One Martini backbone bead per residue (centre of mass of N, CA, C, O) as a GRO file, in nm:
protein
  219
    1MET     BB    1   1.211  -0.381  -1.467
    2GLY     BB    2   0.977  -0.505  -1.682
    3ALA     BB    3   0.686  -0.582  -1.757
    4ILE     BB    4   0.406  -0.409  -1.787
    5GLN     BB    5   0.062  -0.544  -1.638
    6ILE     BB    6  -0.260  -0.495  -1.800
    7ARG     BB    7  -0.547  -0.577  -1.594
    8GLN     BB    8  -0.881  -0.654  -1.597
    9SER     BB    9  -1.193  -0.643  -1.406
   10ARG     BB   10  -1.488  -0.863  -1.338
   11LEU     BB   11  -1.563  -0.696  -1.085
   12ASP     BB   12  -1.843  -0.617  -0.919
   13PRO     BB   13  -1.866  -0.300  -0.682
   14GLY     BB   14  -2.141  -0.402  -0.619
   15ARG     BB   15  -2.062  -0.708  -0.470
   16ALA     BB   16  -1.918  -0.652  -0.227
   17ALA     BB   17  -1.851  -0.663   0.100
   18TYR     BB   18  -1.642  -0.432   0.109
   19ASP     BB   19  -1.716  -0.086   0.110
   20PHE     BB   20  -1.443   0.237   0.121
   21THR     BB   21  -1.403   0.551   0.185
   22LEU     BB   22  -1.055   0.713   0.194
   23PRO     BB   23  -0.970   0.965   0.277
   24ALA     BB   24  -0.741   1.207   0.311
   25GLY     BB   25  -0.474   1.110   0.526
   26GLU     BB   26  -0.538   0.814   0.648
   27PRO     BB   27  -0.599   0.584   0.868
   28TRP     BB   28  -0.687   0.190   0.738
   29MET     BB   29  -0.751  -0.101   0.893
   30HIS     BB   30  -0.773  -0.479   0.800
   31GLU     BB   31  -0.922  -0.741   0.690
   32ILE     BB   32  -0.813  -1.070   0.475
   33ARG     BB   33  -0.906  -1.361   0.365
   34ARG     BB   34  -0.862  -1.673   0.241
   35GLY     BB   35  -0.962  -1.534  -0.137
   36GLN     BB   36  -1.011  -1.267  -0.097
   37THR     BB   37  -1.034  -0.948  -0.246
   38PHE     BB   38  -0.828  -0.663  -0.275
   39ARG     BB   39  -0.931  -0.339  -0.367
   40ILE     BB   40  -0.772  -0.015  -0.517
   41LEU     BB   41  -0.880   0.311  -0.560
   42ASP     BB   42  -0.794   0.588  -0.757
   43LEU     BB   43  -1.000   0.811  -0.805
   44GLU     BB   44  -0.811   1.111  -0.855
   45GLY     BB   45  -0.507   1.054  -0.890
   46ASN     BB   46  -0.195   0.976  -0.741
   47GLN     BB   47  -0.210   0.855  -0.538
   48ALA     BB   48  -0.042   0.756  -0.241
   49VAL     BB   49  -0.050   0.379  -0.098
   50ASP     BB   50   0.081   0.289   0.189
   51THR     BB   51   0.151  -0.060   0.249
   52LEU     BB   52   0.047  -0.334   0.458
   53PHE     BB   53   0.151  -0.660   0.570
   54PHE     BB   54  -0.034  -0.940   0.820
   55SER     BB   55  -0.054  -1.171   0.943
   56ALA     BB   56  -0.330  -1.343   1.161
   57HIS     BB   57  -0.183  -1.513   1.333
   58ASP     BB   58   0.086  -1.387   1.275
   59PRO     BB   59   0.272  -1.098   1.279
   60ALA     BB   60   0.567  -1.133   1.253
   61GLU     BB   61   0.434  -1.187   0.979
   62ARG     BB   62   0.528  -1.012   0.718
   63TYR     BB   63   0.609  -0.810   0.473
   64SER     BB   64   0.857  -0.818   0.196
   65ALA     BB   65   1.080  -0.632  -0.005
   66GLN     BB   66   1.292  -0.827  -0.058
   67ASP     BB   67   1.113  -1.117  -0.131
   68THR     BB   68   1.016  -0.980  -0.364
   69ILE     BB   69   1.247  -0.889  -0.538
   70ARG     BB   70   1.326  -1.145  -0.556
   71ARG     BB   71   1.129  -1.336  -0.686
   72GLN     BB   72   1.058  -1.097  -0.957
   73GLY     BB   73   1.343  -0.954  -1.029
   74ASN     BB   74   1.177  -0.662  -0.921
   75ILE     BB   75   1.108  -0.332  -0.801
   76TYR     BB   76   0.827  -0.364  -0.881
   77LEU     BB   77   0.406  -0.400  -0.925
   78THR     BB   78   0.228  -0.623  -1.081
   79THR     BB   79   0.089  -0.827  -1.239
   80GLY     BB   80   0.181  -1.129  -1.112
   81SER     BB   81   0.242  -1.077  -0.856
   82ALA     BB   82   0.440  -1.168  -0.498
   83LEU     BB   83   0.381  -1.158  -0.213
   84MET     BB   84   0.592  -1.144   0.043
   85SER     BB   85   0.775  -1.286   0.307
   86ASN     BB   86   0.958  -1.318   0.543
   87THR     BB   87   0.919  -1.655   0.519
   88GLY     BB   88   0.838  -1.691   0.166
   89ARG     BB   89   0.566  -1.632   0.170
   90VAL     BB   90   0.251  -1.634   0.015
   91MET     BB   91  -0.004  -1.306   0.090
   92LEU     BB   92  -0.015  -1.238  -0.233
   93SER     BB   93  -0.189  -1.166  -0.568
   94ILE     BB   94  -0.170  -0.969  -0.838
   95VAL     BB   95  -0.448  -0.989  -1.064
   96ALA     BB   96  -0.506  -0.692  -1.130
   97ASP     BB   97  -0.402  -0.406  -1.353
   98THR     BB   98  -0.430  -0.036  -1.417
   99CYS     BB   99  -0.123   0.095  -1.392
  100GLY     BB  100   0.133  -0.065  -1.389
  101ARG     BB  101   0.336   0.056  -1.093
  102HIS     BB  102   0.490  -0.019  -0.796
  103ASP     BB  103   0.630   0.061  -0.503
  104THR     BB  104   0.914  -0.043  -0.258
  105LEU     BB  105   1.172   0.206  -0.218
  106GLY     BB  106   1.032   0.462  -0.038
  107GLY     BB  107   0.829   0.404   0.203
  108ALA     BB  108   0.778   0.648   0.422
  109CYS     BB  109   0.692   0.916   0.548
  110ALA     BB  110   0.815   1.139   0.784
  111ALA     BB  111   1.003   1.365   1.003
  112GLU     BB  112   1.282   1.340   0.922
  113SER     BB  113   1.222   1.327   0.581
  114ASN     BB  114   1.094   1.614   0.576
  115THR     BB  115   1.384   1.699   0.694
  116VAL     BB  116   1.550   1.641   0.536
  117ARG     BB  117   1.445   1.728   0.214
  118TYR     BB  118   1.298   1.998   0.276
  119ALA     BB  119   1.226   2.090   0.610
  120LEU     BB  120   1.258   2.187   0.915
  121ASP     BB  121   0.922   2.291   0.890
  122ARG     BB  122   0.815   1.989   0.836
  123LYS     BB  123   0.825   1.766   1.076
  124TYR     BB  124   0.483   1.807   1.156
  125MET     BB  125   0.398   1.684   0.934
  126HIS     BB  126   0.200   1.507   0.819
  127SER     BB  127   0.212   1.131   0.788
  128CYS     BB  128   0.268   0.798   0.744
  129ARG     BB  129   0.411   0.722   1.049
  130ASP     BB  130   0.168   0.831   1.209
  131ASN     BB  131  -0.087   0.633   1.080
  132PHE     BB  132   0.059   0.424   1.164
  133LEU     BB  133   0.056   0.479   1.475
  134ILE     BB  134  -0.284   0.513   1.478
  135ALA     BB  135  -0.351   0.234   1.420
  136LEU     BB  136  -0.152   0.069   1.606
  137ALA     BB  137  -0.299   0.232   1.869
  138ARG     BB  138  -0.606   0.131   1.802
  139TRP     BB  139  -0.586  -0.153   1.692
  140GLY     BB  140  -0.323  -0.358   1.706
  141HIS     BB  141  -0.414  -0.549   1.965
  142ARG     BB  142  -0.537  -0.752   1.875
  143TYR     BB  143  -0.254  -0.873   1.705
  144GLY     BB  144  -0.009  -0.783   1.853
  145LEU     BB  145   0.066  -0.479   1.783
  146THR     BB  146   0.347  -0.209   1.711
  147LYS     BB  147   0.601   0.042   1.611
  148ARG     BB  148   0.770  -0.179   1.570
  149ASP     BB  149   0.676  -0.374   1.303
  150ILE     BB  150   0.727  -0.157   1.115
  151PRO     BB  151   0.782  -0.174   0.806
  152SER     BB  152   0.905  -0.169   0.466
  153ASN     BB  153   0.658  -0.046   0.190
  154ILE     BB  154   0.416   0.004  -0.012
  155ASN     BB  155   0.364   0.214  -0.314
  156PHE     BB  156   0.077   0.233  -0.458
  157PHE     BB  157   0.130   0.458  -0.749
  158MET     BB  158   0.380   0.530  -0.722
  159ASN     BB  159   0.671   0.722  -0.827
  160VAL     BB  160   1.038   0.560  -0.824
  161PRO     BB  161   1.306   0.643  -0.961
  162VAL     BB  162   1.596   0.463  -1.075
  163THR     BB  163   1.939   0.604  -1.085
  164GLU     BB  164   2.228   0.520  -1.207
  165SER     BB  165   2.367   0.538  -0.896
  166GLY     BB  166   2.064   0.438  -0.725
  167GLY     BB  167   1.864   0.697  -0.684
  168LEU     BB  168   1.581   0.815  -0.540
  169THR     BB  169   1.296   0.957  -0.710
  170PHE     BB  170   0.969   1.166  -0.673
  171GLU     BB  171   0.723   1.170  -0.900
  172ASP     BB  172   0.502   1.191  -1.076
  173GLY     BB  173   0.245   1.011  -1.147
  174VAL     BB  174   0.093   0.697  -1.335
  175SER     BB  175  -0.196   0.762  -1.258
  176ALA     BB  176  -0.521   0.753  -1.253
  177PRO     BB  177  -0.858   0.795  -1.284
  178GLY     BB  178  -0.979   0.485  -1.164
  179LYS     BB  179  -0.751   0.315  -1.100
  180TYR     BB  180  -0.625  -0.043  -1.026
  181VAL     BB  181  -0.562  -0.266  -0.758
  182GLU     BB  182  -0.570  -0.632  -0.749
  183MET     BB  183  -0.513  -0.895  -0.448
  184ARG     BB  184  -0.516  -1.199  -0.360
  185ALA     BB  185  -0.567  -1.384  -0.086
  186GLU     BB  186  -0.349  -1.653   0.063
  187MET     BB  187  -0.386  -1.542   0.336
  188ASP     BB  188  -0.497  -1.422   0.663
  189VAL     BB  189  -0.487  -1.100   0.693
  190VAL     BB  190  -0.357  -0.740   0.691
  191ALA     BB  191  -0.433  -0.401   0.670
  192LEU     BB  192  -0.206  -0.132   0.658
  193ILE     BB  193  -0.316   0.225   0.555
  194SER     BB  194  -0.193   0.468   0.415
  195ASN     BB  195  -0.288   0.837   0.277
  196CYS     BB  196  -0.145   1.028   0.184
  197PRO     BB  197   0.002   1.339   0.304
  198GLN     BB  198   0.183   1.433   0.092
  199LEU     BB  199   0.322   1.809   0.019
  200ASN     BB  200   0.640   1.797  -0.078
  201ASN     BB  201   0.636   1.625  -0.369
  202PRO     BB  202   0.446   1.431  -0.658
  203CYS     BB  203   0.291   1.168  -0.611
  204ASN     BB  204   0.010   1.352  -0.552
  205ALA     BB  205  -0.004   1.643  -0.666
  206TYR     BB  206  -0.009   1.834  -0.405
  207ASN     BB  207  -0.307   1.626  -0.354
  208PRO     BB  208  -0.463   1.466  -0.147
  209THR     BB  209  -0.669   1.206  -0.169
  210PRO     BB  210  -0.884   0.940  -0.182
  211VAL     BB  211  -1.025   0.627  -0.156
  212ARG     BB  212  -1.102   0.270  -0.283
  213LEU     BB  213  -1.192  -0.012  -0.077
  214LEU     BB  214  -1.230  -0.346  -0.123
  215ILE     BB  215  -1.445  -0.675  -0.081
  216TRP     BB  216  -1.433  -1.003  -0.171
  217ASP     BB  217  -1.573  -1.330  -0.222
  218PRO     BB  218  -1.563  -1.598  -0.301
  219VAL     BB  219  -1.699  -1.754  -0.620
   0.00000   0.00000   0.00000
């Protein structure tokens, strides 16, 4: 699985060019320019943050779970991980991480998965897939993005162990209040986040909470 790489950041939140607290269960979309540093901070602990990245100049180029896993030979992300695009280019590099492990396989909760995993009456509960669709309806036209452009996502702070038989389990998160992951953009990217509203599994301790999003300009 590879070793967890804990690394603190030296960046001062007071000097961030952008600082926004994203409420529990809400979507967010924002451009991050090459050389900027992007931090996702888990304010209350164990909050899953479903995240996608697209090239700001060519939305057909986007985060690829397959290329990312193959590049590091690891299904989990931590300090030093390179987030790869579907054209084999590095989109962002994880430069600091106080959580230590982030999921690449669990995907985004949706009406269909809520129904299959939990119960028929969970079908219409708000989901990350809904959040992605809402964000694309609000802001996707700026970049030519639609629902057909949604690939497999990263789940920051989420704990999804792989069983010996190759299955996935959704377990209590491994994060805690104040933990964060920090990435340097290696190209101009558009970040798309669903601050997960899931209430049916312990990925966020059955209690969705806010996260803080910060961006620093290059020093």
